[in-house]
Amino acid sequence: MNSLQAAAEGKGFGRMIRRGGAIGGRYGLTQAKMDRAVDRFATVLENHECGATFPLTAAALARGRWDIDAYRARNIEFAVHGLYHVDHSRLPTGQQIEHLARARSLFAERGITRPGFRCPYLRWDEHTLEAVRQAGFRYDSSQGLVWPVVNGRETETYHRVLGFYRALSAADYPALPYCEDGLLRIPYSLPDDEGLADRLGLTPDEMPPFWLAILAETWRLGELFVLGLHPERIDLCATALTAVLRAARALSPGVWIARLDEIAGWWAARAEATMSCEDDGAGRWRVRVTGPPGLTVLARSVTVSAAPWDGVYCRVADTEFEIVTAVRPFIALTPRSSPRLASFLRQQGYFVETTHGQIVYGLTLDQPDFAAGDQRPLLRQIEEGDFPLLRFGRWPHGHRSALAVSGDIDALTLWDYGLRLFGR
Ligand SMILES: [Zn+2]
């Protein structure tokens, strides 16, 4: 438990649940109002030729009139936002399993066979993750990651809500998908619309710089910005959303704007990519790459026929090519290094090999222990190094970073809202 998590366990828990749920006039939402909000949201997205993910409580899906096919045609993905909008970390394990199984079957009845998942209030525990694994969700996007972009505008309630979410700091943890014991975790970026509007009390005109700062930082790092905007707040936040989409479209190398299910699909497809590198002697190496369409091959500090990409990297267009380098351009791990370290590096697009000392590599790591907190320093060490390196880009088609727009739909009616109080 980190200090934010510790703060979350303090006072104000029940009040935060009530405040978190009652904001934005959600008591008064009707299907018609939600339809209008989602329609406007989808129109803003269409203007920038992109889609979004809407996590929705299964109760609201079952009780509402949702034309799933029509939304799908508008590039909208629905994910599960609980059976009801309840704090899963307060539910017994058996009940969490039961809730998620029922939520999945309600989604399946509407033709959504393998949805993703986001916890209400971003609050989960190890049992939630186990229930998400058991229920076979495509991904989990419940870990809040807070970007240090608020700079002096923080309020007491802002800090409290971050504690309530048990948010981690993006300064310490990378904003990247990570497959953990068979479950793909996709972090959620904070501040979201609720942070900007309710916790920081910003006006629509004051909001854009905060999200633009997250976009700039995720782009600099090559990471993922999962923007959160509850559809009922689209009128208040449309200016900020538009600013982000416009800025993302203007960056080069580009930002991949994708739904969360597309990101999950890409992460799984790219994990199957392979790279072989045969020594032709005298520092020449023959490289062969296989992988999904859009796979990006990046090279640095080697001699290769390739176009400049960004910074020290160039982008190789071919799947078979030759490079000249004095050392093997992969990352070597000692036999005793943690399997989690190897898994993390591979997921990030690096090619790793176990070394027994005969071959010279640009970087050799000897780390029997590897924890989540070691990820960000390791990425910095690799990316700030200048040793010869061949790697896969994290995102398809040469994009430098990724952006996923998402908007949780908590409840449609007072009845739905009331269900959360009973949790069954
Ligand atoms: Zn919610």
Coordinates of C-alpha atoms and ligand atoms in Angstrom, one line a residue:
M1 CA 0.0 0.0 0.0
N2 CA 1.5 3.4 -0.9
S3 CA 0.9 6.7 0.9
L4 CA -2.0 7.5 -1.4
Q5 CA -3.6 4.2 -0.7
A6 CA -3.0 4.7 3.0
A7 CA -4.7 8.1 2.8
A8 CA -7.7 6.5 1.0
E9 CA -8.3 4.2 4.0
G10 CA -8.7 7.2 6.2
K11 CA -11.8 9.4 6.9
G12 CA -14.2 10.4 4.3
F13 CA -14.7 7.1 2.6
G14 CA -18.5 6.9 2.8
R15 CA -18.8 10.6 1.9
M16 CA -16.7 10.1 -1.2
I17 CA -18.9 7.2 -2.4
R18 CA -21.9 9.4 -2.1
R19 CA -20.2 12.5 -3.6
G20 CA -18.6 10.4 -6.4
G21 CA -22.0 9.0 -7.4
A22 CA -24.2 12.0 -7.1
I23 CA -22.1 14.5 -9.0
G24 CA -23.1 16.0 -12.3
G25 CA -26.8 15.6 -11.7
R26 CA -26.6 11.8 -12.3
Y27 CA -29.7 11.3 -10.2
G28 CA -31.7 13.0 -12.8
L29 CA -30.3 11.1 -15.8
T30 CA -32.8 9.5 -18.2
Q31 CA -32.1 7.4 -21.2
A32 CA -33.0 10.3 -23.4
K33 CA -30.5 12.6 -21.7
M34 CA -27.8 9.9 -21.8
D35 CA -28.6 9.2 -25.5
R36 CA -28.1 12.9 -26.3
A37 CA -24.9 13.1 -24.3
V38 CA -23.4 9.9 -25.9
D39 CA -24.6 11.2 -29.4
R40 CA -22.8 14.5 -28.9
F41 CA -19.7 12.7 -27.5
A42 CA -19.7 10.4 -30.6
T43 CA -20.0 13.4 -32.9
V44 CA -17.0 15.1 -31.4
L45 CA -15.1 11.8 -31.9
E46 CA -16.2 11.5 -35.5
N47 CA -15.0 15.0 -36.3
H48 CA -11.5 13.6 -35.5
E49 CA -12.1 10.2 -37.1
C50 CA -11.8 8.2 -33.9
G51 CA -13.8 6.1 -31.5
A52 CA -14.0 5.6 -27.7
T53 CA -14.7 3.0 -25.0
F54 CA -17.8 3.4 -22.8
P55 CA -17.7 1.3 -19.7
L56 CA -21.3 0.8 -18.7
T57 CA -22.9 -1.0 -15.7
A58 CA -24.5 -4.2 -16.7
A59 CA -27.7 -3.1 -14.9
A60 CA -27.9 0.0 -17.0
L61 CA -27.2 -2.0 -20.2
A62 CA -30.0 -4.5 -19.3
R63 CA -32.5 -1.8 -18.3
G64 CA -31.8 0.7 -21.0
R65 CA -32.5 0.8 -24.7
W66 CA -29.1 0.6 -26.2
D67 CA -28.7 0.0 -29.9
I68 CA -25.4 -1.7 -29.6
D69 CA -24.9 -2.1 -33.4
A70 CA -25.6 1.5 -34.0
Y71 CA -23.0 2.5 -31.5
R72 CA -20.5 0.0 -32.9
A73 CA -21.0 1.5 -36.3
R74 CA -20.0 4.8 -34.7
N75 CA -16.7 3.3 -33.4
I76 CA -18.0 3.0 -29.8
E77 CA -16.9 0.0 -27.7
F78 CA -18.9 -0.9 -24.6
A79 CA -17.0 -2.4 -21.6
V80 CA -18.3 -3.6 -18.3
H81 CA -18.4 -1.1 -15.4
G82 CA -19.6 -3.6 -12.8
L83 CA -23.0 -5.2 -12.5
Y84 CA -24.0 -2.3 -10.4
H85 CA -22.0 0.8 -9.5
V86 CA -20.6 -0.5 -6.3
D87 CA -17.2 -0.5 -4.6
H88 CA -15.9 -3.9 -5.4
S89 CA -13.1 -3.7 -2.9
R90 CA -15.8 -3.8 -0.2
L91 CA -17.5 -6.9 -1.6
P92 CA -16.7 -10.4 -0.4
T93 CA -14.8 -12.5 -3.0
G94 CA -17.8 -14.7 -3.8
Q95 CA -20.0 -11.8 -4.5
Q96 CA -17.4 -10.2 -6.8
I97 CA -17.2 -13.4 -8.8
E98 CA -21.0 -13.6 -9.0
H99 CA -21.4 -9.9 -10.0
L100 CA -18.8 -10.2 -12.8
A101 CA -20.2 -13.5 -14.1
R102 CA -23.7 -12.0 -14.2
A103 CA -22.4 -8.8 -15.9
R104 CA -20.7 -10.9 -18.6
S105 CA -23.8 -12.9 -19.3
L106 CA -25.9 -9.7 -19.6
F107 CA -23.4 -8.3 -22.0
A108 CA -23.3 -11.6 -23.9
E109 CA -27.1 -11.4 -24.3
R110 CA -26.6 -8.1 -26.1
G111 CA -23.9 -9.6 -28.4
I112 CA -20.9 -8.3 -26.6
T113 CA -19.0 -11.5 -26.1
R114 CA -15.7 -10.6 -24.6
P115 CA -15.8 -7.1 -23.1
G116 CA -13.2 -5.2 -21.2
F117 CA -13.7 -4.1 -17.6
R118 CA -13.3 -1.0 -15.4
C119 CA -14.1 -1.0 -11.7
P120 CA -16.6 1.6 -10.4
Y121 CA -14.7 4.3 -8.5
L122 CA -11.5 2.6 -9.8
R123 CA -11.6 0.6 -6.6
W124 CA -10.5 -3.0 -6.7
D125 CA -8.5 -5.5 -4.7
E126 CA -6.7 -8.7 -5.5
H127 CA -10.0 -10.6 -5.4
T128 CA -11.4 -8.3 -8.0
L129 CA -8.6 -9.0 -10.3
E130 CA -9.0 -12.7 -9.8
A131 CA -12.7 -12.4 -10.5
V132 CA -11.9 -10.4 -13.7
R133 CA -9.5 -13.2 -14.7
Q134 CA -12.1 -15.9 -14.0
A135 CA -14.8 -14.2 -15.9
G136 CA -12.5 -13.9 -18.9
F137 CA -12.6 -10.2 -19.5
R138 CA -10.5 -8.9 -22.3
Y139 CA -8.7 -6.4 -20.2
D140 CA -8.9 -4.4 -16.9
S141 CA -8.6 -0.6 -17.0
S142 CA -9.1 0.1 -13.3
Q143 CA -5.7 1.3 -12.1
G144 CA -5.7 5.1 -11.7
L145 CA -2.4 6.7 -12.7
V146 CA -2.1 10.4 -11.8
W147 CA 0.0 12.8 -13.9
P148 CA 1.7 15.6 -12.1
V149 CA 0.1 18.3 -14.2
V150 CA -2.0 20.2 -11.7
N151 CA 0.9 22.4 -10.5
G152 CA -0.4 24.5 -7.6
R153 CA -4.1 24.2 -8.4
E154 CA -4.5 21.1 -6.1
T155 CA -7.3 21.2 -3.6
E156 CA -7.9 19.2 -0.6
T157 CA -10.8 17.3 -2.3
Y158 CA -8.6 16.6 -5.3
H159 CA -6.0 14.9 -3.0
R160 CA -8.7 13.0 -1.2
V161 CA -10.3 11.6 -4.4
L162 CA -6.9 10.4 -5.6
G163 CA -6.5 8.6 -2.3
F164 CA -9.9 7.2 -2.6
Y165 CA -9.0 5.9 -6.1
R166 CA -5.7 4.5 -4.7
A167 CA -4.1 6.2 -7.7
L168 CA -0.4 5.6 -8.3
S169 CA 1.9 8.4 -9.6
A170 CA 2.8 8.3 -13.3
A171 CA 6.2 9.7 -12.2
D172 CA 6.8 6.3 -10.6
Y173 CA 4.9 3.9 -12.8
P174 CA 4.7 3.8 -16.6
A175 CA 1.4 4.4 -18.3
L176 CA 1.5 1.3 -20.4
P177 CA -0.5 -1.9 -20.9
Y178 CA 0.9 -4.7 -18.9
C179 CA -0.2 -8.4 -19.0
E180 CA 0.0 -9.6 -15.4
D181 CA -0.6 -13.2 -14.7
G182 CA -2.8 -13.6 -17.8
L183 CA -4.8 -10.3 -17.3
L184 CA -4.0 -7.3 -19.4
R185 CA -4.0 -4.2 -17.2
I186 CA -4.5 -0.8 -19.0
P187 CA -4.0 2.1 -16.6
Y188 CA -6.5 5.0 -16.5
S189 CA -5.1 8.6 -16.5
L190 CA -5.9 11.2 -13.9
P191 CA -7.1 13.9 -13.6
D192 CA -10.2 12.9 -15.5
D193 CA -13.3 15.1 -16.1
E194 CA -14.4 14.7 -12.5
G195 CA -11.1 15.8 -11.3
L196 CA -11.0 18.8 -13.5
A197 CA -14.6 19.9 -13.0
D198 CA -15.5 18.9 -9.5
R199 CA -12.3 18.5 -7.6
L200 CA -10.4 21.4 -9.1
G201 CA -13.4 23.5 -9.9
L202 CA -12.1 24.5 -13.4
T203 CA -14.3 26.2 -16.0
P204 CA -14.4 24.7 -19.5
D205 CA -11.9 27.2 -20.8
E206 CA -9.4 26.4 -18.0
M207 CA -9.4 22.6 -18.6
P208 CA -7.5 22.1 -21.9
P209 CA -4.0 22.8 -20.6
F210 CA -4.2 20.0 -18.0
W211 CA -5.1 17.3 -20.5
L212 CA -2.8 18.7 -23.1
A213 CA 0.0 18.4 -20.6
I214 CA -0.8 14.7 -20.1
L215 CA -0.9 14.3 -23.9
A216 CA 2.5 16.0 -24.2
E217 CA 4.1 13.9 -21.5
T218 CA 2.7 10.5 -22.8
W219 CA 3.9 11.4 -26.3
R220 CA 7.3 12.3 -25.0
L221 CA 7.6 9.0 -23.2
G222 CA 5.8 7.0 -25.9
E223 CA 3.1 5.9 -23.5
L224 CA -0.7 5.8 -23.3
F225 CA -3.1 8.5 -22.3
V226 CA -6.4 6.9 -21.3
L227 CA -8.6 10.0 -21.0
G228 CA -11.7 9.7 -18.9
L229 CA -14.8 11.8 -19.6
H230 CA -18.2 10.8 -18.2
P231 CA -20.6 11.3 -21.2
E232 CA -23.0 13.4 -19.1
R233 CA -20.2 16.0 -18.7
I234 CA -19.6 16.2 -22.5
D235 CA -21.0 19.8 -22.7
L236 CA -18.6 21.0 -20.0
C237 CA -15.6 19.2 -21.3
A238 CA -16.0 19.2 -25.1
T239 CA -13.6 22.1 -25.5
A240 CA -10.9 20.2 -23.6
L241 CA -11.6 16.9 -25.5
T242 CA -11.5 18.7 -28.8
A243 CA -8.2 20.4 -27.9
V244 CA -6.6 17.0 -27.1
L245 CA -7.8 15.3 -30.2
R246 CA -6.7 18.2 -32.4
A247 CA -3.3 18.3 -30.7
A248 CA -2.9 14.5 -31.0
R249 CA -3.7 14.6 -34.7
A250 CA -1.0 17.3 -35.2
L251 CA 1.9 15.5 -33.5
S252 CA 4.6 13.7 -35.5
P253 CA 5.5 10.9 -35.1
G254 CA 1.8 10.4 -34.6
V255 CA -0.5 9.5 -31.7
W256 CA -2.4 6.3 -32.2
I257 CA -6.0 7.1 -31.2
A258 CA -7.7 3.8 -30.4
R259 CA -10.4 2.1 -28.4
L260 CA -9.3 0.1 -25.4
D261 CA -10.3 -3.2 -27.1
E262 CA -8.1 -2.2 -30.1
I263 CA -5.2 -1.5 -27.7
A264 CA -5.7 -4.9 -26.0
G265 CA -5.8 -6.6 -29.5
W266 CA -2.7 -4.9 -30.6
W267 CA -0.8 -5.7 -27.4
A268 CA -1.7 -9.4 -27.9
A269 CA -0.8 -9.4 -31.6
R270 CA 2.5 -7.6 -31.2
A271 CA 3.5 -10.1 -28.4
E272 CA 3.6 -12.8 -31.2
A273 CA 6.1 -10.8 -33.2
T274 CA 9.6 -12.4 -33.6
M275 CA 13.0 -11.1 -34.5
S276 CA 16.0 -13.3 -35.4
C277 CA 19.5 -11.9 -35.8
E278 CA 22.2 -14.0 -37.4
D279 CA 25.9 -13.2 -37.2
D280 CA 27.3 -13.0 -40.7
G281 CA 30.8 -12.2 -39.4
A282 CA 32.8 -9.0 -39.3
G283 CA 30.1 -7.1 -37.4
R284 CA 27.4 -7.8 -40.0
W285 CA 24.1 -9.3 -38.9
R286 CA 21.2 -10.6 -40.9
V287 CA 17.9 -9.7 -39.3
R288 CA 14.5 -11.3 -40.0
V289 CA 11.2 -10.0 -38.5
T290 CA 7.7 -11.5 -38.4
G291 CA 4.7 -9.9 -36.9
P292 CA 1.2 -8.4 -37.4
P293 CA 0.5 -5.7 -40.0
G294 CA 1.6 -2.3 -38.7
L295 CA 4.5 -3.8 -36.7
T296 CA 7.1 -1.0 -36.4
V297 CA 10.8 -1.9 -36.3
L298 CA 13.1 0.6 -34.7
A299 CA 16.9 0.7 -34.7
R300 CA 19.5 3.0 -33.1
S301 CA 23.3 3.2 -32.9
V302 CA 23.7 0.6 -35.7
T303 CA 24.4 1.0 -39.4
V304 CA 21.2 0.1 -41.3
S305 CA 19.2 1.2 -44.4
A306 CA 16.2 3.0 -42.8
A307 CA 14.4 6.3 -42.6
P308 CA 14.7 8.6 -39.6
W309 CA 11.9 8.1 -37.1
D310 CA 12.4 10.2 -34.0
G311 CA 15.3 11.2 -31.8
V312 CA 18.1 8.6 -32.0
Y313 CA 15.8 6.0 -33.7
C314 CA 15.3 5.2 -37.3
R315 CA 12.5 3.0 -38.7
V316 CA 13.2 0.0 -40.8
A317 CA 10.7 -0.7 -43.4
D318 CA 11.8 -4.2 -44.5
T319 CA 11.2 -7.5 -42.8
E320 CA 14.6 -8.8 -43.8
F321 CA 17.6 -6.5 -43.6
E322 CA 21.3 -6.3 -42.7
I323 CA 22.8 -4.2 -39.9
V324 CA 26.4 -3.5 -39.0
T325 CA 27.1 -3.3 -35.3
A326 CA 30.0 -4.4 -33.0
V327 CA 27.6 -5.9 -30.4
R328 CA 24.4 -7.9 -30.5
P329 CA 21.7 -5.3 -30.5
F330 CA 19.3 -6.9 -28.0
I331 CA 19.0 -6.8 -24.2
A332 CA 20.7 -9.7 -22.4
L333 CA 19.5 -11.1 -19.1
T334 CA 21.5 -13.3 -16.8
P335 CA 20.0 -16.8 -16.2
R336 CA 19.0 -15.8 -12.6
S337 CA 17.2 -12.6 -13.7
S338 CA 13.5 -12.5 -12.9
P339 CA 11.0 -14.0 -15.5
R340 CA 8.9 -10.9 -14.7
L341 CA 11.7 -8.7 -16.0
A342 CA 11.9 -10.7 -19.3
S343 CA 8.1 -10.6 -19.7
F344 CA 8.0 -6.8 -19.0
L345 CA 10.7 -6.1 -21.6
R346 CA 9.2 -8.3 -24.3
Q347 CA 5.8 -6.6 -23.7
Q348 CA 7.4 -3.2 -24.3
G349 CA 8.8 -4.4 -27.6
Y350 CA 12.4 -5.1 -26.6
F351 CA 14.0 -8.3 -27.7
V352 CA 15.7 -10.2 -24.8
E353 CA 18.0 -13.1 -24.7
T354 CA 19.5 -15.1 -21.8
T355 CA 23.3 -14.7 -21.8
H356 CA 25.9 -17.2 -20.7
G357 CA 28.7 -14.7 -21.2
Q358 CA 30.1 -15.7 -24.7
I359 CA 28.3 -13.0 -26.7
V360 CA 28.7 -9.2 -26.2
Y361 CA 25.5 -7.2 -25.8
G362 CA 24.9 -3.5 -25.6
L363 CA 23.1 -4.0 -22.3
T364 CA 23.2 -6.9 -19.9
L365 CA 20.8 -7.0 -16.9
D366 CA 21.3 -9.1 -13.8
Q367 CA 18.1 -8.6 -11.7
P368 CA 16.8 -11.6 -9.7
D369 CA 14.0 -9.4 -8.4
F370 CA 11.8 -7.1 -10.5
A371 CA 8.8 -5.2 -9.1
A372 CA 6.3 -2.8 -10.7
G373 CA 8.3 0.1 -9.1
D374 CA 11.4 -0.9 -11.1
Q375 CA 9.7 -0.5 -14.5
R376 CA 9.9 3.3 -14.9
P377 CA 13.7 3.5 -13.9
L378 CA 14.5 0.6 -16.3
L379 CA 12.7 2.2 -19.2
R380 CA 14.6 5.4 -18.5
Q381 CA 17.9 3.5 -18.4
I382 CA 17.2 1.8 -21.8
E383 CA 15.8 4.8 -23.6
E384 CA 18.5 7.2 -22.3
G385 CA 21.3 4.8 -23.2
D386 CA 23.1 4.9 -26.5
F387 CA 24.0 1.2 -27.0
P388 CA 23.1 -0.5 -30.2
L389 CA 19.4 -1.6 -30.1
L390 CA 16.8 -3.1 -32.4
R391 CA 13.3 -3.1 -31.0
F392 CA 9.7 -3.1 -31.9
G393 CA 7.8 0.1 -31.6
R394 CA 5.1 -0.1 -28.9
W395 CA 2.4 1.1 -31.1
P396 CA 1.4 0.2 -34.7
H397 CA 2.3 2.0 -37.9
G398 CA 5.1 4.0 -36.4
H399 CA 3.0 5.9 -33.9
R400 CA 5.0 7.3 -31.0
S401 CA 2.3 7.2 -28.3
A402 CA -1.3 6.2 -27.9
L403 CA -4.6 7.9 -26.8
A404 CA -7.7 6.1 -25.7
V405 CA -10.8 8.1 -25.0
S406 CA -13.2 6.5 -22.5
G407 CA -16.3 7.6 -20.7
D408 CA -17.9 5.7 -17.8
I409 CA -21.7 5.4 -17.8
D410 CA -22.6 4.7 -14.1
A411 CA -26.4 4.6 -13.9
L412 CA -29.3 5.9 -15.9
T413 CA -32.1 6.2 -13.4
L414 CA -32.5 6.7 -9.7
W415 CA -33.5 3.1 -9.5
D416 CA -30.1 2.0 -11.0
Y417 CA -28.4 4.4 -8.7
G418 CA -30.2 2.9 -5.7
L419 CA -29.1 -0.6 -6.7
R420 CA -25.5 0.3 -5.7
L421 CA -26.6 0.8 -2.1
F422 CA -27.7 -2.8 -1.9
G423 CA -25.0 -4.3 -4.1
R424 CA -27.2 -7.2 -5.3
Ligands
ZN1 ZN -18.3 5.0 -12.5

